[in-house]
Every structure is written in C-alpha cells, then in structure tokens.
Amino acid sequence: MAKTGDSSRAVTAPALSSLDFALDRASPVPLYYQLAQQLEAAIEHGVLAPGNLLGNEIDLSVRLGLSRPTVRQAIQSLVDKGLLVRRRGVGTQVVHSQVKRPLELSSLFDDLEEAGQGPATRVVRNEGVAASADVAAALGVAEGSEVTRLERLRSTHGQPVAFLCNYLPSGLLDLGTNRLESTGLYRMMRSAGITLHSARQTIGARSATAEEARLLDERAGSALLTMQRTAYDDTGRPVEYGTHIYRASRYAFDFQLLVRP
C-alpha cells in the first residue's frame, strides 16, 4: 500500500486509488465486507490517518469493478464502527485509528430484568426463511438466501409489552425455542462468544393494526413505538436485524445524547 505522507493532509482520490485492494469474488465473504476490512487495516496501520479524506465513491467503485451501493455499504460499516465520519461539504473523513464508542447495546429482556419487571417470553415463530431485499441488505447476505426468523411476544407481570421480530444469519448460533423463552437473544449471543459492538437503530411511531392490537392487548389504532435495529459484532459483521413494536402505554425509550467530537 502507498504511504499517505503527512497525516494532516487530506488523501485525494488519486492517493486513495494507489492503495492495493485484493477482492476475492469467489469468496463467500461479501465484497463490501472485504473492502471494509482492507480500508480498516489501512486506518489501523496509519496508511489512512485521522483527518484524511477518502475521495469519491464513484471513482473507487469504477476502479474496483464494484457497484456504488457495495462501496457505500463498506464505507457505512466503518462509519458505524466510528472509524469514518461523513461531513457535509467535506466528504468522508478518517476519524481515528482506534474504536472508542460510548454506545451500549442491551436487549429488552435485560432491560426489564434489571428493572425488576420479571420478563416472560413466548416464541411465536422460529424458522428458516428466504431473506427479503431489506433483510438481505441489513445482514449483508444474498437476497433469497436462508436466514432465521424469530417472532417473540415479551411480557411483564402477565401483560404484553412488545412484539419482537428478529432475523439472524443462518447457523449463527443455536436458537432453541425453550432457551429463547427463558433468556434474552443478546445474552445467548454473548454465551456463544459473539461480542456485540455497535448498532444502527431507528425509532418511530404508528398506530396498531388489528392483529398487533390483539397480540399486545390493545385497541386497534392504539399508539405503538417502533424500532428497527441492525447489530454488529466486533468484526463489523451484521449479526441481527430486528423490527420491533412496543406498547406506548407501557414502554418508553430513554437515550443519553452525546456531542460528536
């Protein structure tokens, strides 16, 4: 790989194009992940230093023979890990060579248990399904490939609180229904040696459908909180994509907000 020289200078598109990338198109490892790993290695070894710019995504995609969405996904994965940041009017910039993030991931099961709410779980669905386009994009797998779909109803003190739908890469870990009904999904991941590192999460709100209202013991049209989350392990691999709904009358989200450096 070429040296960038003075780390205070932005890396231009030609300088970035001088980096050597080895992408194995026959590998089962997604191309975006291969590219992300090699960009991360360049950051970790100081070839791309804090303050350097990555240049143009289109130029990089043409040079490597990759689609622009593939390149964008690779860069976004490093944004998620805290190695890059997108700055308006500046571009994508290297932030730091070491990841230090104040983000803490927890499951609803852990949150309720810590609050003394005695969580209970009923598994509604636990089976392999073909990945839809949005699930495939979130998990970094091919559309139509098999993933595991979990549907669980989470309750406290005999009252439903949330309906959880999660998708996981096939074969990631043993997802026995009995164990899923006695503990949290993230706790199972930790027990299997999977280290959760970060997540992208979107919170919203909408009205309950008749079926959702039935599951959650609410009236049709009642307010629901919604959450979509993609969780990543410490290698940057997506390990879980969740779409959850919560009873707004019984649950709220509490955030600690930090100023970006």
Coordinates of C-alpha atoms in Angstrom, one line a residue:
M1 CA 0.0 0.0 0.0
A2 CA 1.2 3.5 -0.7
K3 CA 2.1 5.8 2.1
T4 CA 0.0 8.9 2.6
G5 CA 2.8 11.1 3.9
D6 CA 1.8 14.0 6.2
S7 CA -1.3 12.8 8.1
S8 CA -2.6 16.3 8.4
R9 CA -3.2 16.4 4.6
A10 CA -6.4 15.1 3.0
V11 CA -6.0 12.0 1.0
T12 CA -7.1 12.8 -2.6
A13 CA -8.9 10.3 -4.9
P14 CA -5.6 9.6 -6.8
A15 CA -3.8 8.8 -3.5
L16 CA -6.6 6.5 -2.4
S17 CA -6.6 4.8 -5.7
S18 CA -2.9 3.9 -5.2
L19 CA -3.9 1.6 -2.3
D20 CA -3.8 -2.1 -3.1
F21 CA -7.1 -3.9 -2.6
A22 CA -7.4 -7.7 -3.0
L23 CA -11.0 -8.7 -3.5
D24 CA -11.9 -12.4 -3.9
R25 CA -15.1 -12.6 -5.9
A26 CA -15.3 -16.3 -5.4
S27 CA -15.2 -16.0 -1.6
P28 CA -18.5 -16.4 0.4
V29 CA -17.4 -13.2 2.3
P30 CA -19.4 -10.3 0.9
L31 CA -17.4 -7.9 -1.3
Y32 CA -18.4 -4.9 0.8
Y33 CA -17.1 -6.6 3.9
Q34 CA -13.7 -7.5 2.2
L35 CA -13.4 -3.8 1.1
A36 CA -14.3 -2.5 4.6
Q37 CA -11.7 -4.8 6.2
Q38 CA -9.0 -3.6 4.0
L39 CA -9.9 0.1 4.5
E40 CA -9.9 -0.6 8.2
A41 CA -6.5 -2.2 8.0
A42 CA -5.2 0.9 6.2
I43 CA -6.6 3.1 9.0
E44 CA -5.2 0.8 11.8
H45 CA -1.7 0.8 10.2
G46 CA -1.7 4.6 9.7
V47 CA -1.8 4.5 5.9
L48 CA -5.0 6.4 6.2
A49 CA -4.6 8.8 9.1
P50 CA -7.1 10.8 11.2
G51 CA -8.3 13.8 9.1
N52 CA -7.6 12.1 5.7
L53 CA -10.4 12.1 3.1
L54 CA -11.4 9.0 1.2
G55 CA -12.3 10.8 -2.0
N56 CA -15.0 9.9 -4.5
E57 CA -17.1 6.7 -4.0
I58 CA -17.9 6.6 -7.7
D59 CA -14.2 6.6 -8.7
L60 CA -13.4 3.8 -6.2
S61 CA -16.4 1.7 -7.4
V62 CA -15.2 2.1 -11.1
R63 CA -11.6 1.3 -10.2
L64 CA -12.5 -1.9 -8.3
G65 CA -15.3 -3.0 -10.6
L66 CA -17.8 -2.8 -7.7
S67 CA -21.3 -1.3 -7.6
R68 CA -21.6 2.0 -5.9
P69 CA -24.0 0.6 -3.3
T70 CA -21.3 -2.0 -2.4
V71 CA -18.7 0.7 -1.9
R72 CA -21.2 2.8 0.0
Q73 CA -22.1 -0.1 2.3
A74 CA -18.4 -0.8 3.0
I75 CA -17.8 2.9 3.9
Q76 CA -21.0 3.0 6.0
S77 CA -19.9 0.0 8.0
L78 CA -16.8 1.9 9.0
V79 CA -18.9 5.0 9.8
D80 CA -20.9 2.7 12.1
K81 CA -17.7 1.5 13.8
G82 CA -16.5 5.0 14.5
L83 CA -13.6 4.9 12.1
L84 CA -15.0 7.3 9.5
V85 CA -17.4 10.2 9.6
R86 CA -19.4 11.9 6.8
R87 CA -19.1 15.6 6.9
R88 CA -21.3 17.9 4.8
G89 CA -19.3 19.9 2.4
V90 CA -16.1 17.9 3.2
G91 CA -16.8 14.3 2.4
T92 CA -16.0 11.0 4.2
Q93 CA -13.1 11.5 6.6
V94 CA -11.0 9.2 8.8
V95 CA -11.8 9.9 12.5
H96 CA -9.4 7.7 14.5
S97 CA -7.4 4.6 14.2
Q98 CA -8.9 3.0 17.4
V99 CA -12.6 2.5 18.1
K100 CA -13.9 4.0 21.3
R101 CA -17.6 4.4 21.4
P102 CA -20.0 5.2 24.3
L103 CA -22.7 3.0 22.7
E104 CA -24.1 0.3 24.9
L105 CA -26.3 -2.4 23.4
S106 CA -28.8 -4.2 25.5
S107 CA -31.9 -6.4 24.9
L108 CA -35.4 -5.7 26.1
F109 CA -35.1 -8.9 28.3
D110 CA -32.0 -7.4 30.1
D111 CA -33.6 -4.0 30.5
L112 CA -36.8 -5.5 32.0
E113 CA -34.9 -7.9 34.2
E114 CA -32.6 -5.1 35.6
A115 CA -35.7 -3.1 36.3
G116 CA -37.2 -6.0 38.3
Q117 CA -40.1 -6.4 35.9
G118 CA -39.8 -10.2 35.6
P119 CA -39.8 -10.6 31.8
A120 CA -41.5 -13.6 30.2
T121 CA -41.3 -14.6 26.5
R122 CA -43.5 -16.7 24.2
V123 CA -41.9 -17.7 20.9
V124 CA -44.4 -17.3 18.1
R125 CA -42.2 -18.3 15.3
N126 CA -38.7 -19.8 14.9
E127 CA -37.8 -21.0 11.5
G128 CA -35.6 -20.5 8.4
V129 CA -37.0 -18.2 5.7
A130 CA -35.7 -16.7 2.4
A131 CA -34.2 -13.3 3.0
S132 CA -36.2 -10.4 1.6
A133 CA -34.4 -7.5 -0.1
D134 CA -34.4 -5.3 3.1
V135 CA -33.3 -8.2 5.4
A136 CA -30.6 -9.2 2.9
A137 CA -29.3 -5.7 2.8
A138 CA -29.3 -5.4 6.6
L139 CA -27.5 -8.7 7.2
G140 CA -25.1 -8.4 4.2
V141 CA -26.3 -11.7 2.6
A142 CA -27.7 -12.5 -0.8
E143 CA -31.4 -11.9 -1.4
G144 CA -33.3 -15.2 -1.2
S145 CA -30.6 -16.9 0.9
E146 CA -31.8 -18.6 4.1
V147 CA -31.9 -16.6 7.4
T148 CA -33.5 -17.4 10.7
R149 CA -36.7 -15.5 11.6
L150 CA -37.7 -15.2 15.2
E151 CA -41.0 -13.8 16.4
R152 CA -41.4 -13.4 20.2
L153 CA -44.0 -11.8 22.5
R154 CA -42.4 -10.2 25.5
S155 CA -44.5 -9.7 28.7
T156 CA -44.1 -8.5 32.2
H157 CA -46.4 -9.4 35.1
G158 CA -48.7 -11.2 32.7
Q159 CA -49.1 -8.2 30.4
P160 CA -47.6 -8.0 26.9
V161 CA -45.1 -5.2 26.4
A162 CA -43.6 -5.8 22.9
F163 CA -43.7 -8.0 19.9
L164 CA -40.2 -8.7 18.6
C165 CA -39.3 -9.9 15.1
N166 CA -35.6 -10.7 14.5
Y167 CA -33.6 -12.0 11.6
L168 CA -30.2 -13.7 12.0
P169 CA -27.7 -15.2 9.6
S170 CA -28.4 -18.9 9.2
G171 CA -26.3 -21.0 11.5
L172 CA -25.0 -18.1 13.6
L173 CA -25.9 -19.8 16.9
D174 CA -28.2 -22.5 18.4
L175 CA -31.6 -20.9 18.7
G176 CA -33.6 -23.5 20.7
T177 CA -37.1 -22.3 21.4
N178 CA -37.0 -23.4 25.1
R179 CA -33.9 -21.3 25.7
L180 CA -35.4 -18.4 23.8
E181 CA -38.3 -18.4 26.2
S182 CA -36.0 -18.4 29.3
T183 CA -33.4 -15.8 28.4
G184 CA -32.6 -12.9 26.0
L185 CA -31.3 -13.2 22.5
Y186 CA -28.2 -11.0 23.2
R187 CA -27.4 -13.0 26.3
M188 CA -27.4 -16.1 24.1
M189 CA -25.1 -14.4 21.6
R190 CA -22.7 -13.5 24.4
S191 CA -22.7 -17.0 25.7
A192 CA -21.8 -18.2 22.2
G193 CA -18.8 -16.0 22.1
I194 CA -20.3 -13.3 19.9
T195 CA -19.2 -9.8 21.0
L196 CA -21.7 -7.1 20.2
H197 CA -20.0 -3.9 19.3
S198 CA -22.4 -1.3 17.8
A199 CA -25.8 -0.9 16.1
R200 CA -27.8 1.3 13.8
Q201 CA -31.2 2.0 15.2
T202 CA -34.3 3.9 14.1
I203 CA -37.2 4.7 16.4
G204 CA -40.6 5.6 15.2
A205 CA -44.3 5.5 16.0
R206 CA -47.5 4.4 14.3
S207 CA -51.0 3.0 15.0
A208 CA -51.5 -0.7 15.8
T209 CA -53.2 -2.9 13.2
A210 CA -56.0 -5.2 14.4
E211 CA -53.6 -8.2 14.6
E212 CA -50.9 -6.2 16.5
A213 CA -53.6 -4.9 18.9
R214 CA -54.7 -8.5 19.6
L215 CA -51.2 -9.6 20.3
L216 CA -50.4 -6.7 22.6
D217 CA -53.8 -6.5 24.3
E218 CA -54.5 -3.0 23.0
R219 CA -57.3 -1.5 20.9
A220 CA -56.8 -1.3 17.1
G221 CA -55.4 2.1 16.3
S222 CA -53.6 2.5 19.6
A223 CA -50.2 4.1 19.6
L224 CA -47.2 1.9 19.2
L225 CA -43.5 2.7 19.4
T226 CA -41.4 1.1 16.6
M227 CA -37.8 0.2 16.4
Q228 CA -35.5 -1.1 13.6
R229 CA -32.0 -2.2 14.6
T230 CA -29.1 -3.8 12.9
A231 CA -26.5 -5.0 15.4
Y232 CA -22.8 -5.7 14.5
D233 CA -20.2 -7.7 16.3
D234 CA -16.6 -6.6 16.9
T235 CA -15.5 -7.6 13.4
G236 CA -18.1 -5.4 11.8
R237 CA -20.3 -8.4 10.8
P238 CA -24.0 -7.8 11.0
V239 CA -25.4 -10.5 13.4
E240 CA -29.0 -9.4 13.9
Y241 CA -31.7 -7.3 12.2
G242 CA -34.8 -6.5 14.3
T243 CA -38.1 -4.9 13.7
H244 CA -40.0 -4.5 17.0
I245 CA -43.2 -2.8 18.2
Y246 CA -43.8 -1.7 21.8
R247 CA -47.0 -0.6 23.6
A248 CA -46.6 3.1 24.0
S249 CA -48.8 3.0 27.1
R250 CA -46.3 0.6 28.9
Y251 CA -42.9 1.3 27.4
A252 CA -40.6 4.3 26.5
F253 CA -37.1 4.7 25.2
D254 CA -34.6 6.6 27.2
F255 CA -31.4 7.9 25.5
Q256 CA -28.2 9.5 26.5
L257 CA -27.2 12.0 23.8
L258 CA -23.5 12.8 23.2
V259 CA -22.0 15.7 21.2
R260 CA -20.0 14.4 18.2
P261 CA -16.3 15.4 18.6

